[in-house]
Tab-separated table of C-alpha atoms in Angstrom:
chain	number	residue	atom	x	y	z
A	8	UNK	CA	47.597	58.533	90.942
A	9	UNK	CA	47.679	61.182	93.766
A	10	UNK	CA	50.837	60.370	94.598
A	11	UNK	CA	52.350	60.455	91.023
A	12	UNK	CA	50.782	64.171	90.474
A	13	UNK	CA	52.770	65.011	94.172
A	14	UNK	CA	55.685	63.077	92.066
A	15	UNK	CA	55.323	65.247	88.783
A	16	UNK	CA	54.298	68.651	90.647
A	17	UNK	CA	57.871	68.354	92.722
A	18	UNK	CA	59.649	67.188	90.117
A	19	UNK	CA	58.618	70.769	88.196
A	20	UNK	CA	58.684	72.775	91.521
A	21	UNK	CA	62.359	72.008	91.447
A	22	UNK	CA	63.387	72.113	87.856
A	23	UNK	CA	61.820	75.967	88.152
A	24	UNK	CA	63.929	76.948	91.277
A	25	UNK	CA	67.176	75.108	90.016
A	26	UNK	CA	66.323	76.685	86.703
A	27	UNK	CA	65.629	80.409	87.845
A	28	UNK	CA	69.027	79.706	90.457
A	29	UNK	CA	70.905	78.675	87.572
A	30	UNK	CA	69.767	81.190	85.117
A	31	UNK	CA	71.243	84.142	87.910
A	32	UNK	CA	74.002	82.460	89.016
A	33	UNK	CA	76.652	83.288	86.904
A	34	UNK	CA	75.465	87.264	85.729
A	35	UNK	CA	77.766	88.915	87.734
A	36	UNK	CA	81.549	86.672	86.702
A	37	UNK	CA	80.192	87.279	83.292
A	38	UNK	CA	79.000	90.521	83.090
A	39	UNK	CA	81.872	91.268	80.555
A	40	UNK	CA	79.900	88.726	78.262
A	41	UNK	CA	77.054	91.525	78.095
A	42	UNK	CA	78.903	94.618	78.747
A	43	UNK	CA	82.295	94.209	77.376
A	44	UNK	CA	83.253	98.021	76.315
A	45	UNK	CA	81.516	99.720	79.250
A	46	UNK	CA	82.858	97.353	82.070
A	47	UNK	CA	86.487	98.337	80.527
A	48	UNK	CA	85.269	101.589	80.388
A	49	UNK	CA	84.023	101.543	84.241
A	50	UNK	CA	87.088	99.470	85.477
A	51	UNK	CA	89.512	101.157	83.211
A	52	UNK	CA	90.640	97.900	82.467
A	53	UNK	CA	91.844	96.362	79.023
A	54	UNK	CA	90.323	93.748	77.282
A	55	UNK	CA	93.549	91.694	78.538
A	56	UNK	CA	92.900	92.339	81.985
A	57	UNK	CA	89.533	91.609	81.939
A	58	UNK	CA	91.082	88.229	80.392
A	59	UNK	CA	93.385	88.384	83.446
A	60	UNK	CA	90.157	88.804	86.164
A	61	UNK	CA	88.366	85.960	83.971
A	62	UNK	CA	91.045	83.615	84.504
A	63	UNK	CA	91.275	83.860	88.415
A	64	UNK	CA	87.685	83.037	88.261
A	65	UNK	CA	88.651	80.203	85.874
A	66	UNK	CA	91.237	78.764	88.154
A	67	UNK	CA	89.578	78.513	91.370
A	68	UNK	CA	86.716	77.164	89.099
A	69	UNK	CA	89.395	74.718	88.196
A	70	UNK	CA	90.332	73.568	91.597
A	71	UNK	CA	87.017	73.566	92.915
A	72	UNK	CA	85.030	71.185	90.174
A	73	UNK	CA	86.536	68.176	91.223
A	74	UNK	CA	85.188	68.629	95.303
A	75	UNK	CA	82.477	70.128	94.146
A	76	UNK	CA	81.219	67.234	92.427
A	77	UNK	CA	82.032	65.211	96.063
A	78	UNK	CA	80.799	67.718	98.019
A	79	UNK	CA	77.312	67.301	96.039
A	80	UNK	CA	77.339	63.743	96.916
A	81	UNK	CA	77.571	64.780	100.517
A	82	UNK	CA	75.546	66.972	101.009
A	83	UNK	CA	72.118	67.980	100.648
A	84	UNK	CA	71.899	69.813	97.039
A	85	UNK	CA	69.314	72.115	98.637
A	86	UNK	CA	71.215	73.679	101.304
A	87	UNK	CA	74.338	73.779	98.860
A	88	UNK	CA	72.111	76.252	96.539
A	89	UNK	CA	70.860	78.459	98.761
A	90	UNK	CA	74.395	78.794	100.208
A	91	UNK	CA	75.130	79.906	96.864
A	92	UNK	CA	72.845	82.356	96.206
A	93	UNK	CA	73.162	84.081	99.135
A	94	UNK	CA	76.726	84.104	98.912
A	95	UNK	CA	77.286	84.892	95.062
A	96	UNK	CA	74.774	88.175	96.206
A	97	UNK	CA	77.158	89.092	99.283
A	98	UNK	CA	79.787	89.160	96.935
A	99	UNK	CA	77.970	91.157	94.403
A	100	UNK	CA	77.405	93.486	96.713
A	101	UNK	CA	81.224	94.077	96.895
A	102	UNK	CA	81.539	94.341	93.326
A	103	UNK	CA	79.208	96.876	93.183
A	104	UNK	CA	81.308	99.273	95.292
A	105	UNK	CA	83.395	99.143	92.179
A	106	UNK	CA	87.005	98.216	94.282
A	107	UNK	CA	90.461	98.531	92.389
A	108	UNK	CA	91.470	95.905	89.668
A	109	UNK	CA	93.012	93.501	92.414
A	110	UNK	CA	90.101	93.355	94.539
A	111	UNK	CA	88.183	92.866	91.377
A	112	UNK	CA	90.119	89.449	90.764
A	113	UNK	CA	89.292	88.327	94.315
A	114	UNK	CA	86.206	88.875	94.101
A	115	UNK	CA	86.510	86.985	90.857
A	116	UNK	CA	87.839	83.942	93.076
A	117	UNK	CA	84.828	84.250	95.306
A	118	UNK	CA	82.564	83.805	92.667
A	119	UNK	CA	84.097	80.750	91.561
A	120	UNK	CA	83.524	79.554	95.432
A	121	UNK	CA	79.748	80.174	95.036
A	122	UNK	CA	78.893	79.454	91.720
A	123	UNK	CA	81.207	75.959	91.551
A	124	UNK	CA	82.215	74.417	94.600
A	125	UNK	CA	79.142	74.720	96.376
A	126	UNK	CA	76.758	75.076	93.421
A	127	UNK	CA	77.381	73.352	90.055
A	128	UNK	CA	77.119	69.876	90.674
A	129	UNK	CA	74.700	70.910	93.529
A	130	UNK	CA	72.190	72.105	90.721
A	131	UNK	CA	73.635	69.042	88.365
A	132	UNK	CA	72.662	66.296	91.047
A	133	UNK	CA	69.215	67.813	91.608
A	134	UNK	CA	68.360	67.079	88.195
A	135	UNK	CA	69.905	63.593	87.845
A	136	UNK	CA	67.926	62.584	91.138
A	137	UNK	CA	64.427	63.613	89.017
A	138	UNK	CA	64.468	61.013	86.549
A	139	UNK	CA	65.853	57.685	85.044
A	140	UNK	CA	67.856	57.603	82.102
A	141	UNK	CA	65.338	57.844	79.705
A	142	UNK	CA	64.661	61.406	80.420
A	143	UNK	CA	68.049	62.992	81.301
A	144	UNK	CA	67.511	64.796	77.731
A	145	UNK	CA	64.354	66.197	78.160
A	146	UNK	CA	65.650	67.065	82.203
A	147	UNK	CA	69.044	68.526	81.217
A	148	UNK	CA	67.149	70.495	78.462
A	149	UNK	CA	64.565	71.694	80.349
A	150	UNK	CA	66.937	73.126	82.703
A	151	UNK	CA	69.485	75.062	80.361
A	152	UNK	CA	66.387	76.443	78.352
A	153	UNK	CA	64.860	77.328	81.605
A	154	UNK	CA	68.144	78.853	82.389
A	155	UNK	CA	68.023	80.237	79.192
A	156	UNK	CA	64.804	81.675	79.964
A	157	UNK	CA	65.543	83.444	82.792
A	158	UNK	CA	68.724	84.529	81.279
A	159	UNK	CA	66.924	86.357	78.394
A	160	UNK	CA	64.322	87.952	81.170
A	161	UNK	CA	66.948	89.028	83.511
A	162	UNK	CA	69.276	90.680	80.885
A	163	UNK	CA	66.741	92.591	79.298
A	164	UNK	CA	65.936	93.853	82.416
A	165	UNK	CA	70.021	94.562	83.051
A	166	UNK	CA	69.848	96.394	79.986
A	167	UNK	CA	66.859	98.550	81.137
A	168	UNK	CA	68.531	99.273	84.654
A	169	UNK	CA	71.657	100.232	82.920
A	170	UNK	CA	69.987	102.405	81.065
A	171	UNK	CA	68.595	104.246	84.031
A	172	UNK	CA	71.666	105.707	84.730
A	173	UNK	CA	73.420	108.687	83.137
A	174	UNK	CA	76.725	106.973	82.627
A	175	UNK	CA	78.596	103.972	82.141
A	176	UNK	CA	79.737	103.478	85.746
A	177	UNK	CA	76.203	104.413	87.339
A	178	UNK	CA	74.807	102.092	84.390
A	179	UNK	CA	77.218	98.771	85.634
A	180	UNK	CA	76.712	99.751	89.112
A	181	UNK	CA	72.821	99.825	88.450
A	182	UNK	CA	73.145	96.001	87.107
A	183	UNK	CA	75.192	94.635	89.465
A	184	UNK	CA	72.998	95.746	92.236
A	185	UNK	CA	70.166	94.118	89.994
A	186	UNK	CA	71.645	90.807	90.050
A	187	UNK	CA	72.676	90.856	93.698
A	188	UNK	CA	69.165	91.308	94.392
A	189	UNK	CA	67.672	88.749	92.071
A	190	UNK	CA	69.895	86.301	93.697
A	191	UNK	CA	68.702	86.923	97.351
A	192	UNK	CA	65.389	86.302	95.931
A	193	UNK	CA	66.432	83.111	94.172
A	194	UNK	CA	68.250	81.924	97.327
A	195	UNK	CA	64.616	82.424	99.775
A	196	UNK	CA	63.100	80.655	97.181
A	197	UNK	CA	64.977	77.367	97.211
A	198	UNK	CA	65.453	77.969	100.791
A	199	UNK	CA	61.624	77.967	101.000
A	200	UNK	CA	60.132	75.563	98.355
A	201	UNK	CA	62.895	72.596	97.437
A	202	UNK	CA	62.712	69.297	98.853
A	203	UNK	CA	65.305	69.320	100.941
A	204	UNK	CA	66.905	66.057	99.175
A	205	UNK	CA	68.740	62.907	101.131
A	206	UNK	CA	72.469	63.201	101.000
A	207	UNK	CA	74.085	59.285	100.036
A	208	UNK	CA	76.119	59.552	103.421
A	209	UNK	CA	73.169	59.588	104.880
A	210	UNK	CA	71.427	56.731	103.289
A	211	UNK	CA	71.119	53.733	105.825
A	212	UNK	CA	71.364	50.258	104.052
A	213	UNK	CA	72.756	46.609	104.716
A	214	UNK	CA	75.602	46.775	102.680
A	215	UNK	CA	78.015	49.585	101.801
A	216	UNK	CA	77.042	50.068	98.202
A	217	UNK	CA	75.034	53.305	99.100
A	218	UNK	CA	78.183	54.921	100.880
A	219	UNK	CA	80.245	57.193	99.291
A	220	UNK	CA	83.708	56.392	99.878
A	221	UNK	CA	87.265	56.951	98.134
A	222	UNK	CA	87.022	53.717	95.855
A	223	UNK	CA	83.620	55.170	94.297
A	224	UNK	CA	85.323	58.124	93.602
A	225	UNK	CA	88.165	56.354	92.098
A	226	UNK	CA	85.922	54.378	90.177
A	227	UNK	CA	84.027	56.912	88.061
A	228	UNK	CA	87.511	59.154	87.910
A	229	UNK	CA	88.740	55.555	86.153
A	230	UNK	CA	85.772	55.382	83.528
A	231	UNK	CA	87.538	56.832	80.357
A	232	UNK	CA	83.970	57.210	79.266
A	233	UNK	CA	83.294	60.102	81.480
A	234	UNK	CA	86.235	61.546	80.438
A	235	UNK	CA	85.794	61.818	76.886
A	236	UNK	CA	82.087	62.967	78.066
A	237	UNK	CA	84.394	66.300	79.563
A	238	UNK	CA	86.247	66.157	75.881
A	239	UNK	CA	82.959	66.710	74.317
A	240	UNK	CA	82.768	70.094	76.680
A	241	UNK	CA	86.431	71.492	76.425
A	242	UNK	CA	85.392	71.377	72.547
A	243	UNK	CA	82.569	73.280	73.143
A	244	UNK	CA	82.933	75.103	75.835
A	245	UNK	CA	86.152	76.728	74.433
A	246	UNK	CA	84.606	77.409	71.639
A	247	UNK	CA	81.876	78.972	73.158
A	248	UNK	CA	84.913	81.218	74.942
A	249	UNK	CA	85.905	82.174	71.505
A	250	UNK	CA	82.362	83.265	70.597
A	251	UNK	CA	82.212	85.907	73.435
A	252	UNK	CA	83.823	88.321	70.727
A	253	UNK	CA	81.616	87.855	68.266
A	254	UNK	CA	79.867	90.989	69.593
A	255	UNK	CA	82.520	92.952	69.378
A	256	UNK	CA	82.971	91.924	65.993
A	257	UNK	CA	79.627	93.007	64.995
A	258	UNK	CA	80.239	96.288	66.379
A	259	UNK	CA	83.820	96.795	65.290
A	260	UNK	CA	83.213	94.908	61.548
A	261	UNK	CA	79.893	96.252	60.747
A	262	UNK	CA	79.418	99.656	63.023
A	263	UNK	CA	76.757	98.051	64.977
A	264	UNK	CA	76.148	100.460	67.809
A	265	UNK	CA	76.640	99.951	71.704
A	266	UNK	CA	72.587	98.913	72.361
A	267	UNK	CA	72.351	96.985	68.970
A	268	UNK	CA	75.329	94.907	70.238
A	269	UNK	CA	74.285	94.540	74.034
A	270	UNK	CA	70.822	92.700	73.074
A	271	UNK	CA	72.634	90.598	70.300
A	272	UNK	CA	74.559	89.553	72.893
A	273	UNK	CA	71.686	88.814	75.540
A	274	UNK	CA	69.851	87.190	72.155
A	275	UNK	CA	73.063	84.685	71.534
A	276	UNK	CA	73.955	84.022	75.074
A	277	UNK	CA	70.446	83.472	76.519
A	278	UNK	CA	67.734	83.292	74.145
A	279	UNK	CA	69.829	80.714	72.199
A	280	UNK	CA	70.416	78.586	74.874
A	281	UNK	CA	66.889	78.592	75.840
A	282	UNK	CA	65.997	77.259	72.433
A	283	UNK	CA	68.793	75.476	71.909
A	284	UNK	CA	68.384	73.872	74.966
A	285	UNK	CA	64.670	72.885	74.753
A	286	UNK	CA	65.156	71.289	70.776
A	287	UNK	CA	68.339	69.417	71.710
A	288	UNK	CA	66.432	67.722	75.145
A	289	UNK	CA	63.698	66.581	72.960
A	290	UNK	CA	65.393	65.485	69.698
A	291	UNK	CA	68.399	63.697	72.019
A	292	UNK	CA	65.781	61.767	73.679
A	293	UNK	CA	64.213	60.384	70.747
A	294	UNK	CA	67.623	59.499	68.868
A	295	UNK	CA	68.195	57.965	72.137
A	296	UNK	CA	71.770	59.049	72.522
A	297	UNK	CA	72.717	62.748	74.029
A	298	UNK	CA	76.122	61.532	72.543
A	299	UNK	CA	74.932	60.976	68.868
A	300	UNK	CA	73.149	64.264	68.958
A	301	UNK	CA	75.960	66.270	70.456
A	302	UNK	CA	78.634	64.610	67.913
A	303	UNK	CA	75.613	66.059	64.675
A	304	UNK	CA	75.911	69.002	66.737
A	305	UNK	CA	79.764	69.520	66.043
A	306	UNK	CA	79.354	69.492	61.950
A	307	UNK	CA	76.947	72.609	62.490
A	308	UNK	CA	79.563	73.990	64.450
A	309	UNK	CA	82.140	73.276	62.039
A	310	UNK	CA	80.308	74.560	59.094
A	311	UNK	CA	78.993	77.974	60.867
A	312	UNK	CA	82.266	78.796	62.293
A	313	UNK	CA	83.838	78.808	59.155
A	314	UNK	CA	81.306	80.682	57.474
A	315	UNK	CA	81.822	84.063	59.956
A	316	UNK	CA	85.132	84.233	58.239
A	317	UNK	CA	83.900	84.012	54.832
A	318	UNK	CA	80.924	86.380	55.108
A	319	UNK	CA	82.213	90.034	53.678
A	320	UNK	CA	82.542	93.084	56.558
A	321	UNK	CA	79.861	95.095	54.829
A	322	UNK	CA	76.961	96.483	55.453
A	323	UNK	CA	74.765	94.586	52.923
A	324	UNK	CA	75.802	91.189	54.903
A	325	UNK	CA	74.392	92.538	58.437
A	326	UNK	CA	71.420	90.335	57.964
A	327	UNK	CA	73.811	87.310	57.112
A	328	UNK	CA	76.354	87.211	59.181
A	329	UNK	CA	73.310	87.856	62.259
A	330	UNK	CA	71.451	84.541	60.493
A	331	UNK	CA	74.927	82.941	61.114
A	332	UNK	CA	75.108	84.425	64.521
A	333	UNK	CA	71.461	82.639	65.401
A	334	UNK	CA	72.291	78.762	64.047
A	335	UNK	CA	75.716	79.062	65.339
A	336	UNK	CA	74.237	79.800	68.538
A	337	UNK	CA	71.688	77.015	68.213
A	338	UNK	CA	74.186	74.529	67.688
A	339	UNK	CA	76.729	75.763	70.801
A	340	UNK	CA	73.814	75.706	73.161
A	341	UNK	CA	72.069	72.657	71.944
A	342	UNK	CA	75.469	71.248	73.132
A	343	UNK	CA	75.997	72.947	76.067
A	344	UNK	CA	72.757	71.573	77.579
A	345	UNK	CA	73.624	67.619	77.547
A	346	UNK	CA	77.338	68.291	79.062
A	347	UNK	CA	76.199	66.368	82.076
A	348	UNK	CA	72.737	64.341	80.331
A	349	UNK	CA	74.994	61.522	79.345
A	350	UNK	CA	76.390	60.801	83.126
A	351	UNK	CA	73.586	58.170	83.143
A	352	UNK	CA	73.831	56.952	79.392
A	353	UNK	CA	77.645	55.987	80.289
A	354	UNK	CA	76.312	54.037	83.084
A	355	UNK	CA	77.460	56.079	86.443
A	356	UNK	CA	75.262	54.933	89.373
A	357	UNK	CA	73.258	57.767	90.199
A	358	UNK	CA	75.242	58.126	93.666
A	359	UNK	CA	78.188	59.369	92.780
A	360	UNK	CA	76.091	61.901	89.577
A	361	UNK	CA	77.504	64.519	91.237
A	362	UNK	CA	81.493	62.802	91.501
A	363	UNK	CA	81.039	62.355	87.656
A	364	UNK	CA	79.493	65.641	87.398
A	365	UNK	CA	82.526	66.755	88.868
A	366	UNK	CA	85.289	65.133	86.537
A	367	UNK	CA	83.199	66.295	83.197
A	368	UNK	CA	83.177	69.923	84.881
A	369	UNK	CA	86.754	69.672	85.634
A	370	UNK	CA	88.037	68.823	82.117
A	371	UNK	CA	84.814	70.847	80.300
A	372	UNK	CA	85.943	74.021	81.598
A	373	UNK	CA	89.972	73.864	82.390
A	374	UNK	CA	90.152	76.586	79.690
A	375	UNK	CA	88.521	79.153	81.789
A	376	UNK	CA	92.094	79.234	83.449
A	377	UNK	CA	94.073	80.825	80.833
A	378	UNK	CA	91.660	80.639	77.261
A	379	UNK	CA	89.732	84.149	78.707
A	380	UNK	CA	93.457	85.801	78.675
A	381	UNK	CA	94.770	84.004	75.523
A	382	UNK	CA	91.511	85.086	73.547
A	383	UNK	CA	91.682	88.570	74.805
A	384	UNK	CA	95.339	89.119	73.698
A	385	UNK	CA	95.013	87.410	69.963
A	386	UNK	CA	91.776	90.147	69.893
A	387	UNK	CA	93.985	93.331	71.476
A	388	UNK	CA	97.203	92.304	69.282
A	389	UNK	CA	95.497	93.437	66.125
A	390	UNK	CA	94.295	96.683	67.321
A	391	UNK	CA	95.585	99.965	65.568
A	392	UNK	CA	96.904	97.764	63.017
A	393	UNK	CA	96.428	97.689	59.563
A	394	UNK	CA	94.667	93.988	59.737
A	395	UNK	CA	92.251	95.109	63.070
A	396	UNK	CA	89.562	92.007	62.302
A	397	UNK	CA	92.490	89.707	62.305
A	398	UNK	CA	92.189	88.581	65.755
A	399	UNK	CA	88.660	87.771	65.372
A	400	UNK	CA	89.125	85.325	62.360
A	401	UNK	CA	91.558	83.678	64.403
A	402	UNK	CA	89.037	83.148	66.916
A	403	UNK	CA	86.664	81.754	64.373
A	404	UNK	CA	89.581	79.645	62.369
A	405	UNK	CA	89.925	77.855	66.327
A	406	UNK	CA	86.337	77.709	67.044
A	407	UNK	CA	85.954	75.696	63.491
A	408	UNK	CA	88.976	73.285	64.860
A	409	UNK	CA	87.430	72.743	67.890
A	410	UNK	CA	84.541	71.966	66.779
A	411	UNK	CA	85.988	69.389	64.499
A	412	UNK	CA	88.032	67.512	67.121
A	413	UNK	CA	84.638	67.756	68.574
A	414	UNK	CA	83.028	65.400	66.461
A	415	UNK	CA	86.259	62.774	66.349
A	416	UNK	CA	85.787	62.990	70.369
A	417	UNK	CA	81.720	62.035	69.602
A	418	UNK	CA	82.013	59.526	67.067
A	419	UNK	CA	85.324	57.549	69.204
A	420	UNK	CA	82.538	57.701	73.145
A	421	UNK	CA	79.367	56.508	70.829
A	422	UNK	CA	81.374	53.610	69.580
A	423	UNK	CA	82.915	52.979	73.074
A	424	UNK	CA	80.026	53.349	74.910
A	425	UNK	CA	77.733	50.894	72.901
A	426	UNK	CA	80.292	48.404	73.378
A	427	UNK	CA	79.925	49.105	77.206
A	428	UNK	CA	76.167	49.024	77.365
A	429	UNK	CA	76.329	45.676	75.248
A	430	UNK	CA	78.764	43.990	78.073
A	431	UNK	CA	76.458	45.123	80.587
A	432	UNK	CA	73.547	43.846	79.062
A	433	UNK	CA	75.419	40.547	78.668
A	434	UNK	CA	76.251	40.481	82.628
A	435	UNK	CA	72.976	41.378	83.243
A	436	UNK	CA	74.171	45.266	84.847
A	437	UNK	CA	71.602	46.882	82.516
C-alpha cells in the first residue's frame, strides 16, 4: 500500500512539473497568439511577416519532430526538459532586447530547438511511461488541462505586466522578460523534483527487444495507423492555425477593443484547453476509444466553424458569436489533448512512445511551415478593401473543411484499428 501511495504521489509530482513546463514552454514563439497588433506594432512588422517569423519556427519544428521523438527514446526525458527550459529562457532573453526582424526569425529557429527537439516528445514520453493504456485519456488530459491551467494563470499575469508599462514596446518587453523568468523557474523545478527516468538504451535485458535500434524505428514509421493518428492532428491543428484570427475578427468585425480582445484570446487559447482538455480525458476513457471521441469531436468542429460565418457582424450578436467562440474552442482543445493518447490504443510498445510520438508530431504540425504565412496573407489581402472580413470567412470556410476531412480520417483509423486489436487478440499480442 505504501509503496502504491510513493507510486500515485510520483506519478502526480510529475504530471504537475511536465504540466507547469508545458504550460510555459511555448509563450514566447507564440506571443503573436496573445498580442497580435502590439507585437506588429513593437516589431514594425506586418501580419505577413509575422507569418514569415512563424514559419521559420515551423520549419525547424518540422525537421526536428522526427529526432526528437528518437532522441526521447534515448535519453532521459528529465534532463531533456530542463535543457529546455533553461534554454527556451536564454533565448527569451534575446528576444527581449527586441533585435531586427532577421534576428527575430533566428531566434524563432531556436525556439523550435528548445521547445521540439529536445522537449516535445521529452514531455510526451513522460506521460506515456505513467500509465497503461487504460488511462492514457485521463493522463494526456490531465496534462493539456494542466497546461491549460497554467496557460490561463500565466497570461493573465502577461496581461498585467504588459500593462505596467507605458507603451506597447515597454508592455512586450515587460512579458517577454515574464516568461523568460517563469521558465528558469520551471526548469529548477524539474531539475529538482522529477524522477530522473531510465532511458531504453540503457535498459539491460537478455534479448534485444528493449534496445532501440533502426528496425524499431522503421517499424512504428511503417504502422499506417500512427500515421493517420498525425492525420487526425494536421486536421486539427491547422485548423486551430486558422482560429488564431478569430481575435482579430472580434476586434475588427465587432469593435471589440485591444484588452477585451487580449483576454478572449488568453480565454480561447488557455482556459479552453484546460477544460477541454480535462472533459475529453475523462469522457475518451469511458467510450474507451481517444479515436471515437476525437472523430465526435470533428462534427462540433464542423458545425461551429460554419456558424462564425453565418452569425451577422453586429453588435447585437457579440454575445453569440463569443458563445460560438467558447464550444468551438471546447471542441479544438478537447482534440488537441489526445494527439498523442492513442500511441498506446494503436498498439506501439511503450519503448519507442516517444519514436511514434515523433511521426504523429511530424505530420500533426507540418503546417506550421508555411500555413502561419498562407493564413496571414488571405487575412492582409482583404485589407482597405471594400470586402475587409473576407479573409476571415475564408479562414472559417477552411477550418469547416478541415474539420470534415477530420472526421473521414476518424471514422477510416477506428475501423482499421479494431481490426488490428482483433488480430492481436487472436495471436495472443494483446
Amino acid at each position: 500500500m505504501e509503496n502504491q501511495k510513493t507510486s500515485n504521489a510520483t506519478k502526480w509530482l510529475t504530471l504537475i512539473i511536465v504540466a507547469f513546463a508545458g504550460g510555459l514552454i511555448t509563450k514566447l514563439p507564440y506571443l503573436r497568439e496573445t498580442y497580435m497588433e502590439p507585437l506588429q506594432a513593437a516589431t514594425g512588422a506586418t501580419k505577413t511577416q509575422l507569418g514569415i517569423i512563424m514559419s521559420a519556427y515551423g520549419i525547424v519544428n518540422f525537421i526536428c519532430y522526427f529526432p526528437g521523438g528518437v532522441l526521447a527514446d534515448k535519453f532521459s526525458s528529465k534532463k531533456l526538459i530542463v535543457f529546455s527550459c533553461i534554454g527556451t529562457a536564454a533565448a527569451g532573453l534575446w528576444y527581449w532586447t527586441m533585435p531586427g526582424f532577421v534576428w527575430l526569425v533566428v531566434i524563432h529557429a531556436i525556439f523550435a530547438v528548445t521547445t521540439v527537439f529536445t522537449f516535445w516528445a521529452a514531455m510526451v514520453k513522460s506521460i506515456n511511461n505513467l500509465g497503461g493504456p487504460e488511462e492514457q485519456g485521463r493522463l494526456f488530459g490531465f496534462l493539456e488541462g494542466g497546461r491549460g491551467l497554467v496557460g490561463t494563470l500565466v497570461a493573465f499575469g502577461s496581461v498585467a505586466v504588459f500593462s505596467m508599462a507605458s507603451d506597447g514596446i515597454g508592455g512586450m518587453k515587460n512579458a517577454i522578460l515574464y516568461y523568460s523568468v517563469l521558465l528558469v523557474v520551471a526548469g529548477v523545478c524539474a531539475a529538482i523534483f522529477m524522477k530522473d527516468d531510465q532511458p531504453v538504451q540503457k535498459v539491460k535485458t537478455e534479448t534485444e527487444k528493449n534496445v532501440l535500434n533502426l528496425q524499431d524505428v522503421l517499424l512504428v514509421a511503417k504502422m499506417p495507423r500512427v500515421w493517420l493518428c498525425g492525420m487526425l492532428g494536421i486536421c486539427n491543428y491547422s485548423a486551430l492555425i486558422f482560429h488564431g484570427y478569430v481575435t482579430a475578427y472580434l476586434s475588427n468585425a465587432f469593435g471589440l477593443n485591444d484588452s477585451v480582445v487580449a483576454n478572449l484570446s488568453i480565454i480561447r487559447t488557455y482556459f479552453m484547453m484546460m477544460v477541454g482538455a480535462f472533459v475529453a480525458g475523462i469522457v475518451a476513457d469511458k467510450l474507451g476509444s481517444r479515436i471515437r471521441f476525437i472523430t465526435y469531436a470533428f462534427i462540433g468542429m464542423a458545425v461551429f466553424a460554419s456558424l462564425y460565418v453565418l452569425i451577422p457582424t453586429k453588435g447585437s450578436a457579440v454575445p453569440l458569436v463569443v458563445a460560438n467562440f467558447l464550444v468551438y474552442g471546447l471542441c479544438l482543445y478537447s482534440i488537441k489533448a489526445l494527439y498523442f493518447s492513442t500511441i498506446d490504443e494503436v498498439l506501439v510498445p511503450k519503448k519507442l512512445a516517444g519514436t511514434a510520438s515523433g511521426v504523429i508530431s511530424l505530420v500533426t504540425y507540418a503546417p506550421e511551415i508555411f500555413l502561419y504565412t498562407l493564413s496571414g496573407n488571405m487575412v492582409d489581402k482583404y485589407e482597405g478593401t471594400a470586402t475587409p472580413l473576407a479573409g476571415y470567412h475564408h479562414c472559417f470556410i477552411a477550418m469547416a473543411v478541415l474539420s470534415a476531412l477530420g472526421f473521414l480520417c476518424g471514422m477510416v483509423l477506428y475501423k482499421m484499428n479494431k481490426k488490428a486489436i482483433a488480430a492481436a487478440a487472436a495471436s495472443g499480442e494483446v
